[in-house]
Each structure stands twice: as C-alpha cells, then as structure tokens.
Short mmCIF file of C-alpha atoms and ligand atoms in Angstrom, two decimals:
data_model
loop_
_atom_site.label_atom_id
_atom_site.label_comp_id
_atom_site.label_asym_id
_atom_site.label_seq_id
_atom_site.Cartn_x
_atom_site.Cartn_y
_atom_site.Cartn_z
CA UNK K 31 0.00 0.00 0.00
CA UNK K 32 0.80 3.77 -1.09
CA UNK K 33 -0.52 6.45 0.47
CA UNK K 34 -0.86 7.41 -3.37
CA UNK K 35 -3.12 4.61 -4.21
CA UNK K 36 -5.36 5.70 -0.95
CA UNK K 37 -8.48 7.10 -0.50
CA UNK K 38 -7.08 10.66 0.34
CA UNK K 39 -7.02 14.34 -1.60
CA UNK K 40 -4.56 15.92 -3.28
CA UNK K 41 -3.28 18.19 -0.91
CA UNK K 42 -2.26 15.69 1.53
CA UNK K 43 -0.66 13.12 -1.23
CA UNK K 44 1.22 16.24 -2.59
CA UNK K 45 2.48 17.29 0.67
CA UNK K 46 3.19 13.87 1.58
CA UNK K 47 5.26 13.45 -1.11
CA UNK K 48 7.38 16.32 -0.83
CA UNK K 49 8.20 15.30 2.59
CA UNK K 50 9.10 11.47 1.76
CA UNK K 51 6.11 9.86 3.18
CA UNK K 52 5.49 6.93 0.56
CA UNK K 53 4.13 4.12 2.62
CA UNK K 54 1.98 4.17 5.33
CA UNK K 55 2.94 2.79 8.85
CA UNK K 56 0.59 -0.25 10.31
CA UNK K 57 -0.89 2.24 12.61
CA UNK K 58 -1.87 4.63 9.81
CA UNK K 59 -3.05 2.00 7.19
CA UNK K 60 -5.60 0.77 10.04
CA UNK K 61 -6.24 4.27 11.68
CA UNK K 62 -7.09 6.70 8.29
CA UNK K 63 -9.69 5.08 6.74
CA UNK K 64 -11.98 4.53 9.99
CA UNK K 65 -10.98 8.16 10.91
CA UNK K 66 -12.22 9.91 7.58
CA UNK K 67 -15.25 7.76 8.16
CA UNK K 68 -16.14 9.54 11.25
CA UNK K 69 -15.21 7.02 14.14
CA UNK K 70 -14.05 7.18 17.41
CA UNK K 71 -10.92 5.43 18.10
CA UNK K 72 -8.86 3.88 20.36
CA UNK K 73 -5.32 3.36 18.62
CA UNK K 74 -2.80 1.66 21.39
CA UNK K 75 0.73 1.40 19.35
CA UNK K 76 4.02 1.60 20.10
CA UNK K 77 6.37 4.83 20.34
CA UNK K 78 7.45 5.86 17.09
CA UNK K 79 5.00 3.79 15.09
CA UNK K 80 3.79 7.03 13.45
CA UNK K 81 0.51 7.90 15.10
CA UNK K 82 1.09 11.64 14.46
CA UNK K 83 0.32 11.52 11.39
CA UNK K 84 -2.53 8.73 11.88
CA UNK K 85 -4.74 11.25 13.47
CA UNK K 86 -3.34 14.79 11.42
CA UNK K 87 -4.25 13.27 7.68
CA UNK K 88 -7.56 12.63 8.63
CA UNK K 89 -7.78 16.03 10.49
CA UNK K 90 -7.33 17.54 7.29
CA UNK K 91 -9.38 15.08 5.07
CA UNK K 92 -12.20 16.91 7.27
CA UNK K 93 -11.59 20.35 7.13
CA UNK K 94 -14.68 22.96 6.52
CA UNK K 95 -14.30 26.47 7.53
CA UNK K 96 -13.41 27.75 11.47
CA UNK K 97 -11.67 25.87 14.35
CA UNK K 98 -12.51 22.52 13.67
CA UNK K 99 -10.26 20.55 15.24
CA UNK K 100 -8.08 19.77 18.44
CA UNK K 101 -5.49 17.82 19.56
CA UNK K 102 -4.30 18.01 23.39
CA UNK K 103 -0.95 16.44 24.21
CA UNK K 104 0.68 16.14 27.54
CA UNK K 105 3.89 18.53 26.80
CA UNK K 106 4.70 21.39 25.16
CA UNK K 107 8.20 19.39 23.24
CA UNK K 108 5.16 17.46 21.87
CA UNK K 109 2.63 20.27 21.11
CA UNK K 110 5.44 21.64 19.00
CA UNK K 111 6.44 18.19 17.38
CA UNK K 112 2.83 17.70 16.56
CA UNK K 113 2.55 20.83 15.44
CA UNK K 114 5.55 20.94 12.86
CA UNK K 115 3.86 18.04 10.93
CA UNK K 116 0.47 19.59 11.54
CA UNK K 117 1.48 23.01 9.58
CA UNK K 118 2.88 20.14 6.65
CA UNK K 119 -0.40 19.07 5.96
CA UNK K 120 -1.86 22.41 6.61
CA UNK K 121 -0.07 24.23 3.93
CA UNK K 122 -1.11 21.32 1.43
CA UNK K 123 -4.86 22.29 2.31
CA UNK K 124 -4.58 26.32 2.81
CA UNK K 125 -5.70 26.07 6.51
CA UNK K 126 -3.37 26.93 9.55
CA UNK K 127 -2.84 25.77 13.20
CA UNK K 128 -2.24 27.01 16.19
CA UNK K 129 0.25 25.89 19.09
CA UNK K 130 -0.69 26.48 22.39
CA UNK K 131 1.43 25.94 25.54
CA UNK K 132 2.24 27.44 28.52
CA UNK K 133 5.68 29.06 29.91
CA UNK K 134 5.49 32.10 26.65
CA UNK K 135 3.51 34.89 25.96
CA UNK K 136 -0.05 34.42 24.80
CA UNK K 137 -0.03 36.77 22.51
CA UNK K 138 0.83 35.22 19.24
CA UNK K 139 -1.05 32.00 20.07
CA UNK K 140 -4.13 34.61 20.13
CA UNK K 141 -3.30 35.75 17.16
CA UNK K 142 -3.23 31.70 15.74
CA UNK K 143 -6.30 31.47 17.31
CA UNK K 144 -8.19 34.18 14.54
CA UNK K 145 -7.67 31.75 11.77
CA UNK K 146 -6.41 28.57 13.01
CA UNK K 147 -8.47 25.54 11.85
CA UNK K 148 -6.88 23.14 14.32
CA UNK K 149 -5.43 23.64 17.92
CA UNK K 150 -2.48 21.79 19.23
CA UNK K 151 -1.94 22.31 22.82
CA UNK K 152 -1.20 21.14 26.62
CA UNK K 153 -4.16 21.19 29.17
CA UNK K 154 -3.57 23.76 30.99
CA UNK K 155 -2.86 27.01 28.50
CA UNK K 156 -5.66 25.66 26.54
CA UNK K 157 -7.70 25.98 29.86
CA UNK K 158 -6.66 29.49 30.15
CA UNK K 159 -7.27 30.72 27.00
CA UNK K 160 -10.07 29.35 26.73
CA UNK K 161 -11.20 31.00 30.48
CA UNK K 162 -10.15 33.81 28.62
CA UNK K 163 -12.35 34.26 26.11
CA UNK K 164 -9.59 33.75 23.04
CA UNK K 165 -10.61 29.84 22.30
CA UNK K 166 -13.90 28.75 21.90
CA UNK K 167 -14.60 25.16 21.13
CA UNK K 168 -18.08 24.78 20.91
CA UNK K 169 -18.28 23.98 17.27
CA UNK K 170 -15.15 21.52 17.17
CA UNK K 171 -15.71 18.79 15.10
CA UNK K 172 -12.91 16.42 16.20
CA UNK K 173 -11.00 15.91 19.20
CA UNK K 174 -7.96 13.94 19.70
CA UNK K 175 -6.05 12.63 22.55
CA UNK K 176 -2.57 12.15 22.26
CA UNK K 177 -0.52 10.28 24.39
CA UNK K 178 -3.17 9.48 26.73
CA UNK K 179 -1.82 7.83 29.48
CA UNK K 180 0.66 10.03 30.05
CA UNK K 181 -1.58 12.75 30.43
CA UNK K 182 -3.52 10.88 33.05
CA UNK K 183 0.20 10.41 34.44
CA UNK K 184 0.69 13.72 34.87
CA UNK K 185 -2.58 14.86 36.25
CA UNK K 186 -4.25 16.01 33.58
CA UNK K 187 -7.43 14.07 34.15
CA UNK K 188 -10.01 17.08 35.33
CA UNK K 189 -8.43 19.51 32.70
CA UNK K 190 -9.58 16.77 30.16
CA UNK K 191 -12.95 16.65 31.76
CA UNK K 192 -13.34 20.29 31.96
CA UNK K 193 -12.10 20.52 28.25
CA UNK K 194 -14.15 17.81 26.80
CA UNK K 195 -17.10 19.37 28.87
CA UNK K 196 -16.96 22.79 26.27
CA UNK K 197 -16.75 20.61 23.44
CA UNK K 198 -20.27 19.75 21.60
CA UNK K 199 -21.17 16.67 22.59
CA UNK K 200 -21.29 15.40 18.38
CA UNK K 201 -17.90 15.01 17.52
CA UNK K 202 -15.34 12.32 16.56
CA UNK K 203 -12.92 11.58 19.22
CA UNK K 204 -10.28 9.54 18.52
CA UNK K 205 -7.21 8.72 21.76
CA UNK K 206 -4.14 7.36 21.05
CA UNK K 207 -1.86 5.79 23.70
CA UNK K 208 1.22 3.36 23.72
CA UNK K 209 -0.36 1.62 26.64
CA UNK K 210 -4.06 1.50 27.91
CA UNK K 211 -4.35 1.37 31.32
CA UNK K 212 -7.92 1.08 32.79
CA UNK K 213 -8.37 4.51 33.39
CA UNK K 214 -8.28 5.18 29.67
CA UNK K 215 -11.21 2.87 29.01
CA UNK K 216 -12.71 4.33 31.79
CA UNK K 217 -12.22 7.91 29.63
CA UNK K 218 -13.28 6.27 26.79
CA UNK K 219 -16.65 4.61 27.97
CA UNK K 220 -17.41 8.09 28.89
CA UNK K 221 -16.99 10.11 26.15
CA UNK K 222 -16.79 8.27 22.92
CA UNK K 223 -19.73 6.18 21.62
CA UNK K 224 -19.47 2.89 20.54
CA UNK K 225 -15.35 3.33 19.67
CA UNK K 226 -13.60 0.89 17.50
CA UNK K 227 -10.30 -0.01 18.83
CA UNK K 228 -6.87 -0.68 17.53
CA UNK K 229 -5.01 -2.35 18.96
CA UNK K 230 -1.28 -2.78 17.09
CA UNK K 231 1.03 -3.74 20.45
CA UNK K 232 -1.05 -5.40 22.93
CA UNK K 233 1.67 -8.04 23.25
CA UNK K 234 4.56 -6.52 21.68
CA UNK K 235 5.47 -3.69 23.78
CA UNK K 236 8.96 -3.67 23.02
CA UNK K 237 10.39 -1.43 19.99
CA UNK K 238 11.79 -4.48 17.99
CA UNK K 239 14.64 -2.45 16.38
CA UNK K 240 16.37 -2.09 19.90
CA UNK K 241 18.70 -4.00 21.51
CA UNK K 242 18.59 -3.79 25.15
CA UNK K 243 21.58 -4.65 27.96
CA UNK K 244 22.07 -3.98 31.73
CA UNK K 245 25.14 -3.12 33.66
CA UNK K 246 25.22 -3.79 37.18
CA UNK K 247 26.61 -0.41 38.57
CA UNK K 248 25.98 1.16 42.80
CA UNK K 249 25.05 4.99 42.69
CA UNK K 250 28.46 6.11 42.80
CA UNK K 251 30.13 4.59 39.34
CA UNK K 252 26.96 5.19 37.54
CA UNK K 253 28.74 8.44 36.42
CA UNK K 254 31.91 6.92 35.47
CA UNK K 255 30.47 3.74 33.44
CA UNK K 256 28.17 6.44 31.78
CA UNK K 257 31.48 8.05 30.42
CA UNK K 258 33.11 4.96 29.89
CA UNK K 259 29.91 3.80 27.72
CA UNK K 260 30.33 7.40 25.89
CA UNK K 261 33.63 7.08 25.06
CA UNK K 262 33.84 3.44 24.20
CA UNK K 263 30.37 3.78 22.02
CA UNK K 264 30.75 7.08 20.45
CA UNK K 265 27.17 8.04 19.11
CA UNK K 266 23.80 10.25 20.03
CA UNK K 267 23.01 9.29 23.80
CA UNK K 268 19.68 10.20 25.40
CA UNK K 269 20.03 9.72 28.94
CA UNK K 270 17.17 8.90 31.51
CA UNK K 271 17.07 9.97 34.99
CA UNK K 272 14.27 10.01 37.62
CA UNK K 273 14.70 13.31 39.26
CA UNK K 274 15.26 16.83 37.50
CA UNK K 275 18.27 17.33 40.57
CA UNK K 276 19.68 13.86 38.76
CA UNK K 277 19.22 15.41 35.63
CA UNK K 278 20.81 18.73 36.69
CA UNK K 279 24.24 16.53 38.39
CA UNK K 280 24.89 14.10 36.04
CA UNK K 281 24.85 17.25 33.40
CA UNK K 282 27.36 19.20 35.69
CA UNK K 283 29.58 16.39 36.11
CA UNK K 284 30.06 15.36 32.33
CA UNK K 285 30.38 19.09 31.30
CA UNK K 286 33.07 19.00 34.07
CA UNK K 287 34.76 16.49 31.84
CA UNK K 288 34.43 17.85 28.34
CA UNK K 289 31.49 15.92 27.18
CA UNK K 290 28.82 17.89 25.63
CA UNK K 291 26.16 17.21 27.57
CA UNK K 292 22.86 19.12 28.41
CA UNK K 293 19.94 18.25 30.92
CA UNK K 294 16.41 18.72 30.11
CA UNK K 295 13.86 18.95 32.83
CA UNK K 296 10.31 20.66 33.52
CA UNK K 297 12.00 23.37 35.60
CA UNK K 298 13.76 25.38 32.83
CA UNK K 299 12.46 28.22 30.87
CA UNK K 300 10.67 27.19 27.80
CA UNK K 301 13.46 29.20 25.81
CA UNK K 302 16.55 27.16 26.89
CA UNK K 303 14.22 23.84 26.67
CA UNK K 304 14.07 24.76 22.59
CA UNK K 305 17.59 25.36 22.45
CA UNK K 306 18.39 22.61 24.47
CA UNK K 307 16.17 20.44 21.90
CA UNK K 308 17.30 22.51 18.97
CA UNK K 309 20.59 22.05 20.02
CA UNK K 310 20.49 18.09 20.13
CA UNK K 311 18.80 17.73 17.32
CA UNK K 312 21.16 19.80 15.48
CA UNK K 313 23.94 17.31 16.95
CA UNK K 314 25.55 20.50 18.67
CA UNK K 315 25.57 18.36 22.17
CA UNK K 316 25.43 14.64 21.91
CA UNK K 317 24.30 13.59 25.17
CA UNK K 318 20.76 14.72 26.58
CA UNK K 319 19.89 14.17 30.24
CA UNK K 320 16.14 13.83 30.18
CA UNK K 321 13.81 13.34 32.88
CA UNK K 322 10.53 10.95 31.35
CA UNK K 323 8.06 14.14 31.54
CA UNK K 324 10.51 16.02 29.20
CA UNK K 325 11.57 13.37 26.92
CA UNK K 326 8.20 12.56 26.15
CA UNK K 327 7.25 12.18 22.53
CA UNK K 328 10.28 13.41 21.40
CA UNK K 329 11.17 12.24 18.14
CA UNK K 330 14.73 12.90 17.66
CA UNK K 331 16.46 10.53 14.59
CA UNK K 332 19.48 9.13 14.93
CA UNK K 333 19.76 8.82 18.79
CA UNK K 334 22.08 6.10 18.92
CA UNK K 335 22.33 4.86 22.91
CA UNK K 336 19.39 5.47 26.12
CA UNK K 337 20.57 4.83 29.22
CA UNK K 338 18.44 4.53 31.80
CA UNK K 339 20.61 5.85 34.50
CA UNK K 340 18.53 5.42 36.99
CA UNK K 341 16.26 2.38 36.80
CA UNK K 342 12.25 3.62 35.90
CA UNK K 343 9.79 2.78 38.79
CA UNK K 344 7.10 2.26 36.60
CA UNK K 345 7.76 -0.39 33.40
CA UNK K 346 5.70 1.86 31.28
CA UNK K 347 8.34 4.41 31.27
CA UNK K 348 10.85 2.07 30.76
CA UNK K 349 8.96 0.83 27.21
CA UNK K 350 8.62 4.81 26.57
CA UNK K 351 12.24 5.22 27.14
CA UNK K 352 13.62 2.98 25.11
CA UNK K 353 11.39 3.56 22.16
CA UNK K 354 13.35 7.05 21.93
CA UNK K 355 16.20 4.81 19.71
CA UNK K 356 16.02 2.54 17.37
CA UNK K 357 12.79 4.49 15.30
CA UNK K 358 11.49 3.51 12.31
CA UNK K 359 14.49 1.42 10.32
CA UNK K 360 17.28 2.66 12.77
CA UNK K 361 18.65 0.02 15.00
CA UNK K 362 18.86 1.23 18.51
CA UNK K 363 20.72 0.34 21.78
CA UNK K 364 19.13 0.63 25.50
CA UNK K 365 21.42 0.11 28.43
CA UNK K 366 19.96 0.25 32.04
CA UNK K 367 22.05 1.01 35.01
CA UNK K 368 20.85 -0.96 37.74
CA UNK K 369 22.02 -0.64 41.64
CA UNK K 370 21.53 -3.59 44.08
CA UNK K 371 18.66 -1.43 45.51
CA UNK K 372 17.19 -0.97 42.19
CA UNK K 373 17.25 -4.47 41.07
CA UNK K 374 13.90 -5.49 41.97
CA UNK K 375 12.46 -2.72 40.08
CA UNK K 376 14.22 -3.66 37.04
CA UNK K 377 13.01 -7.43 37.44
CA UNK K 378 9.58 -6.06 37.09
CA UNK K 379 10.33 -4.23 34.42
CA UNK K 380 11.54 -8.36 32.64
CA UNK K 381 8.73 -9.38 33.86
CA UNK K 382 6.47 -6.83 32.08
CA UNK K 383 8.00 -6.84 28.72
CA UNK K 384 8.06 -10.63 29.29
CA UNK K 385 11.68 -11.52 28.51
CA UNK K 386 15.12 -11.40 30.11
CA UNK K 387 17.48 -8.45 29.22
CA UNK K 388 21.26 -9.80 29.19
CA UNK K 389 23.37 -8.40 31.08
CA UNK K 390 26.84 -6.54 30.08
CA UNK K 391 29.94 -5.18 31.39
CA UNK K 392 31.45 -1.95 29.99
CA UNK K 393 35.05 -1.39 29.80
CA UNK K 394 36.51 1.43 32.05
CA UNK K 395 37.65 3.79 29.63
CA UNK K 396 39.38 6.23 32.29
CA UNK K 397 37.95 10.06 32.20
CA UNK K 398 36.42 9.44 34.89
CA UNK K 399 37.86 6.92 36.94
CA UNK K 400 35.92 4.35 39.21
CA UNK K 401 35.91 3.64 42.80
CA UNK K 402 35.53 0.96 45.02
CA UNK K 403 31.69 0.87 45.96
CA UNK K 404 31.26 -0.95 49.43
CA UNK K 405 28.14 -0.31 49.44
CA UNK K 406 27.55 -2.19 46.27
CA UNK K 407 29.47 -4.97 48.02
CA UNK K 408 27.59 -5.10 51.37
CA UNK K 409 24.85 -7.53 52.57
CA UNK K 410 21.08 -6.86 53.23
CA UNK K 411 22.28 -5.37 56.45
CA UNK K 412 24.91 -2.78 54.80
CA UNK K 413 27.78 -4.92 56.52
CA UNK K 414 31.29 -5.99 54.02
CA UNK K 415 33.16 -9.03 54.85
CA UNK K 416 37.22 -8.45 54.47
CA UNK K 417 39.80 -11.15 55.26
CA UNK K 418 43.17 -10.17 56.75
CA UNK K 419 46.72 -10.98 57.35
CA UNK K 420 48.02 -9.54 61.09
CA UNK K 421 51.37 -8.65 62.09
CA UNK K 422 51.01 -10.17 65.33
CA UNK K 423 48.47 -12.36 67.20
CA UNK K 424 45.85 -11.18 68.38
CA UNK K 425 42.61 -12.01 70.05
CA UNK K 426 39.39 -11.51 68.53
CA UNK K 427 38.50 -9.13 71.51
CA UNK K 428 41.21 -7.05 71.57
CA UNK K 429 40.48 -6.72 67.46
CA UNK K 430 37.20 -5.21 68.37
CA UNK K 431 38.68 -3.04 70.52
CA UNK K 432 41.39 -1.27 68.19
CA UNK K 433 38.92 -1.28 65.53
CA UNK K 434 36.20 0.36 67.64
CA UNK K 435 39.42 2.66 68.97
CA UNK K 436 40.24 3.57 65.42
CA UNK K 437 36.38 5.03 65.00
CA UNK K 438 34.73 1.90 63.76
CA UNK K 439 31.79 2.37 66.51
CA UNK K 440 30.94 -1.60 68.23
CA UNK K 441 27.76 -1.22 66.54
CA UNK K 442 28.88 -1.38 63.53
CA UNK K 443 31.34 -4.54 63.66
CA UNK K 444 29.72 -7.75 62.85
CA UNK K 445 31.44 -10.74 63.46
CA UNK K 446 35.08 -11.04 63.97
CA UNK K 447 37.27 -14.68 63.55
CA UNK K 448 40.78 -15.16 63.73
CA UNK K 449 42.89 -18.33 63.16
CA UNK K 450 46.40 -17.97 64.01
CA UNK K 451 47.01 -14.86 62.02
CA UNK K 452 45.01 -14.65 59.77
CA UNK K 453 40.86 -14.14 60.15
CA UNK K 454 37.98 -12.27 58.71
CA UNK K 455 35.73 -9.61 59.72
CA UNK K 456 32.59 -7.49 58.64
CA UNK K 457 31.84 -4.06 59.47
CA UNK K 458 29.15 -1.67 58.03
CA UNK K 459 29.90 -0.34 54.61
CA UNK K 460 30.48 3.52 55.65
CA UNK K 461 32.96 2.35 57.81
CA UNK K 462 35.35 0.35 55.50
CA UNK K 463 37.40 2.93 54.35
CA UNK K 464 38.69 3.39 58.18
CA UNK K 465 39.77 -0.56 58.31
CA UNK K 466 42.58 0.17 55.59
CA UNK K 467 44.12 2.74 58.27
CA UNK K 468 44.47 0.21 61.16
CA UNK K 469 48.28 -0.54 61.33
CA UNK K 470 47.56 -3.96 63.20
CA UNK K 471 46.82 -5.72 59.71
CA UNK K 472 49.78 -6.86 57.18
CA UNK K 473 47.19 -7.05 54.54
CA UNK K 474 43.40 -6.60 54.29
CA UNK K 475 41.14 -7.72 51.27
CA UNK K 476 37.14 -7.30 50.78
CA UNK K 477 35.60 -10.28 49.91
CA UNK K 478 32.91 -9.82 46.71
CA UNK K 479 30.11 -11.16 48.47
CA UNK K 480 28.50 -11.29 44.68
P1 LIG Z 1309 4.43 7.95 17.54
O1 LIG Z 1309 3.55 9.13 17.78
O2 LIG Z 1309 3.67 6.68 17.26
O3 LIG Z 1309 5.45 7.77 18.63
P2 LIG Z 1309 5.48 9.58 15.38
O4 LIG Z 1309 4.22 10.01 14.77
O5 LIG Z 1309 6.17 10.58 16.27
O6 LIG Z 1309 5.28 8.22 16.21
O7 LIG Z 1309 6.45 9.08 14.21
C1 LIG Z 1309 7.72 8.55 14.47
C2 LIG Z 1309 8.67 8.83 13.31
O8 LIG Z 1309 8.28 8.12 12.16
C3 LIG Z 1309 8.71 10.30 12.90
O9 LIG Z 1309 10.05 10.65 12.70
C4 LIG Z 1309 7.97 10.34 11.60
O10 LIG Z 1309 8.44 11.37 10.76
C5 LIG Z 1309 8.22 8.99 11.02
N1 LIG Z 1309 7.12 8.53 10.16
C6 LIG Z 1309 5.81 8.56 10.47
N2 LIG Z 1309 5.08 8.05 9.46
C7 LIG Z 1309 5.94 7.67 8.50
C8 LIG Z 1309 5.79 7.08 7.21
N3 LIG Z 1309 4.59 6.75 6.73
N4 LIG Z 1309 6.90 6.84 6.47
C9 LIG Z 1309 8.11 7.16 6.98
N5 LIG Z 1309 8.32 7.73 8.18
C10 LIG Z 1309 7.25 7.99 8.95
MG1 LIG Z 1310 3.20 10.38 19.25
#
C-alpha cells in the first residue's frame, strides 16, 4: 500500500510526497480510513510507530471552515512536534494551526487562534485561553487525545474533563496511547460512543529495532560507566534519569569532563528547553539528560544509545524510554544502570516486557575513573566481609577493641574470627574505608560477596 493509491485528496498526497512519506505505517493504514469515516478510536501502538500523522491526515481530510479541530498532548516538546507536521499538511490544504502551551507569551497563540483551523496544545494554557475568552470550542468537530496515558500520568485528568465538557457533545474523538491502562477505558466509555479499537502492540510492547543490555553499577560509578559507555560507544546518547536534581548533576559532572552534555527537565524556561532540543537535534551536544516528563514524545532521529541511569519505577516508562532509539528502520541500543537497591524494580520491568534483558559489562575507559563501591558490596544489612593478614596475634576481643578505637563504633562490627594470624571480619559499609588505616593488619582484602 501507497498512500498514493489511498483514499485521500490531493493536498495531503502532494504534501506527503514532498516530505518522503510513501508508505503508510501499520498504525496509519488501520487508523485513516476509519478516521475519515467519522469514528471514534482507540489506537494503542508503540512509540514511534507514526501515530502523528494517523490522526493529522484525517484532520485535514475533514476540514470545513473555522476551528474545527483539536489535539491536546501532555507537553509542550510534543505540542510543538505535533505541530511541525500539523502546519505540513496544513499548507497542502490552505488552513493553519495554532500551538498552544504554557511558559510564553499568549499573545501570538491569540493571534493563531483568529484563523487557526486546528489547535495543538497542553491542558492547561488551553484551559486558560479558553477561560479567557480567546478559544472557543463549541463547534469543534474532532478531538484527539494524544498520548493518553501520560496525560492521566501527569494529572491532567479534570483539565480533560473540563475541556471535553466545552466541546459539543457530536464530535469524533479519537485517543491514542502506547499503553491503555484502565483509566483510559474508563475515559473512553465516557466520552466516545461505541469506539472501535486498535489495537497494534497489545503483546509486543517492546520497539523491535532495539537492543537492550544492563550493567550492574551502585550509585556512585553510575557516572563513570556512563562516560566509559560514551567514550567506548561514540554516538547520540539520550540519557534517563528520575529526578530533575539527577538530571541537573549528572549534566554538571560530564560538562566537568568535556562531554557535551545538556539536561532537560520541567523546571527550565521554555526558551533554553528549545535550544536545548534545537541544540540536540542539530547534533551540537550529543548527550541529553532527560527526565521521562521532558523526553516525552520526542522524536529525535538518529539517537544512537538510552541509558536509563537510573532504573524507571514504573515499566511503562521504561517501554517509553527505550522507544526514543532505534525508530522507524534505525537500530537502537538501551542500556539500564541498575544498583543492588534498584534491582527489583528492574526485574519487574523483565517481567512486564516478558523476557530477560542480558546483562553486560562496559570497559573502564578512564575520564572518569571508578571507585571501590562498598556499598555495592555489602549484605542486606549494609555490613562488608574483608579477610586479613596480622602482624602479630591477636585475640578476637582485643580486634574489636582497636577497631572500635580507630572510629569503627561496636555497633557497627559484625562478626570477627581469627585463626592464628590470619581471620575475617565485617563491618558496616560507611565504615570500611577506616579498616585500611588500622596498622595492626599486614594485609586486608574485601571479599565480593557477589
Ligand atoms: P508515535 O507518535 O507513534 O510515537 P510519530 O508520529 O512521532 O510516532 O512518528 C515517528 C517517526 O516516524 C517520525 O520521525 C515520523 O516522521 C516517522 N514517520 C511517520 N510516518 C511515517 C511514514 N509513513 N513513512 C516514513 N516515516 C514515517
Ligand atoms: Mg506520538
């Protein structure tokens, strides 16, 4: 199939064409027809399986006079996104859109708003303009959700409601989502009669075109087997962490050591975010640290590596995550850095995408050097084990006492045994770097509990 030999004007094969588009996607062969029929749909598919365009071609099939359309997404990286393919299609058809988000000034998205015949936008500035006076959607014809469950991640649930509530009840809805939790066939029973759904991924989750690894790695050598990875694996690297502060360090640090590396996070100015982006995409920086909330939908090509520096807590994220490589045709690698602490998480996330990820080792590649984690190396109860060598002979209660005399408080020794000379002893992580000081040992080793 072409989307020349389909059932679509003109103006859309024209633009199409100009832009490359020869052959639909799955989710656009099964999604266009049923849309320019007037349904309401449910499309679950994967990242990057090209629902953008799924919903926007039949957008435009439809197009009368006036606002006629809108599409909410959860952020404004993805209101853009959308957007940029949106004003494709538009200039095919003679119609315009609008882009409406929140963190710049309202007045050119007012000025859209005069001849826009579809919105793009987040919840929230649509809200207020809408408050305002500026965007009235009482005669929309079609509504789309994109990247629904995230937007019932982020809260976005009673903005929906309050949205959807201003719309005419006769419309075409259509919600796409790369997972459907219950909450979106809750939304859906609501507010869209009878809707066909279709589903592409129900039990293919996974973007195929990735390959995915672990590395066993404690908190503090996640930063120097990030720049070992970097160096050994040269390539585009979008980087995961939980927390914008994670985001914000791990950013510092690799500056600090001549990698060009920028984070990305909800808390900067909407200015630097597009620079940021621009940036990136431009290949300027190679290495984007990206919290999920503003990674999400971007559609960068070429990004080579994700890391998920820290481990996701919900296995959703991880399948958005590592759908930001390996697009389309290019082949993609996801590496996960997982802590002892964060390896039960990370068996959930196996257990969700239903197979075992191998694991791998990276090779230090020295800019910034590793360092012996004890913590890594302790037992449920934070203690070490280290064998040792003494000078002289010693009991094993007078070993407490010059270890608990060197600082090592009694509490934190576990059990001591000596043979002759030679013996073994455990004390709580934090402490083990005091052991090495104690002059009573000829030599003292950690034993990998691993
Ligand atoms: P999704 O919303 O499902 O994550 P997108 O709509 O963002 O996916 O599309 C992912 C990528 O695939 C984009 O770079 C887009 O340009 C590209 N793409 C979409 N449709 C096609 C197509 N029919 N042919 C080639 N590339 C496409
Ligand atoms: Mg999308």
């Amino acid at each position: 199939m072409k989307f020349d030999e389909m059932d679509i004007s003109i103006g859309t094969k024209k633009v199409l064409e100009l832009h490359g588009f020869k052959e639909p996607t799955e989710v656009q062969e099964s999604v266009i027809g049923p849309a320019i029929d007037g349904m309401d749909l449910i499309v679950q598919s994967k990242t990057g399986s090209g629902k953008t365009l799924a919903f926007l071609i039949p957008i435009f099939e439809k197009l009368n006079r006036g606002l006629e359309a809108i599409v909410l997404v959860p952020t404004r990286e993805l209101a853009q996104q959308v957007d940029r393919v949106a004003r494709i299609l538009a200039k095919g058809h003679g119609k315009s859109t609008v882009v409406i988000y929140g963190g710049v000034s309202m007045e050119n998205q007012i000025r859209g708003l005069k001849h826009a015949s579809v919105v793009i936008g987040t919840p929230g500035r649509v809200m207020d303009l809408m408050r305002r006076g500026y965007l009235d959607l009482s005669r929309i014809k079609i509504f789309v959700l994109d990247e629904a469950d995230r937007m019932l991640d982020m809260g976005f649930i009673e903005d929906i409601r309050w949205i959807l509530s201003k719309a005419p009840r006769e419309k075409q809805m259509m919600l796409f989502s790369a997972t459907m939790p219950q909450e979106i066939i809750n939304l859906a029973r609501h507010y869209m009669s009878n809707p066909e759904k279709i589903i592409l991924s129900a039990d293919e989750i996974t973007a195929e075109n990735v390959s995915q690894f672990y590395v066993e790695v404690g908190e503090i050598n996640k930063i120097a087997k990030l720049s070992s990875l970097i160096i050994n694996e040269g390539g585009k690297y979008l980087v995961f962490c939980n927390t914008k502060r994670n985001t914000k360090s791990v950013a510092e640090i690799l500056q600090k050591y001549g990698f060009r590396a920028f984070a990305l996070h909800g808390d900067m100015r909407q200015a630097s975010r597009s620079r940021t982006m621009d940036a990136f995409k431009q290949g300027k920086i190679n290495i984007l640290i990206s919290t999920d909330v503003a990674a999400r939908g971007i559609d960068v090509h070429g990004i080579t590596h994700v890391v998920n520096y820290d481990v996701p807590q919900y296995p959703k994220d991880y399948v958005h995550r590592i759908g930001r490589t390996g697009r389309l045709d290019a082949r993609g690698k996801a590496i996960t850095f997982v802590s002892r602490e964060e390896m039960e998480y990370f068996r959930r996330i196996e257990e969700f995408i239903g197979k075992k990820i191998p694991r791998i080792e990276i090779r230090q590649a020295g800019r910034i050097k590793e360092r012996l984690d004890y913590r890594e190396k302790s037992d449920i109860f934070g203690m070490v084990k280290f064998k040792f060598e003494l000078k002289n002979e010693l009991s094993e209660w007078e070993l407490v006492k010059i270890v608990s005399n060197a600082g090592i408080h009694e509490e934190s020794i576990g059990s001591v045994t000596i043979q002759g000379k030679s013996g073994e002893l455990k004390v709580h992580y934090r402490n083990a770097p005091k052991l090495r000081k104690i002059r009573v040992f000829r030599r003292i080793n950690l034993v990998d509990a691993g």
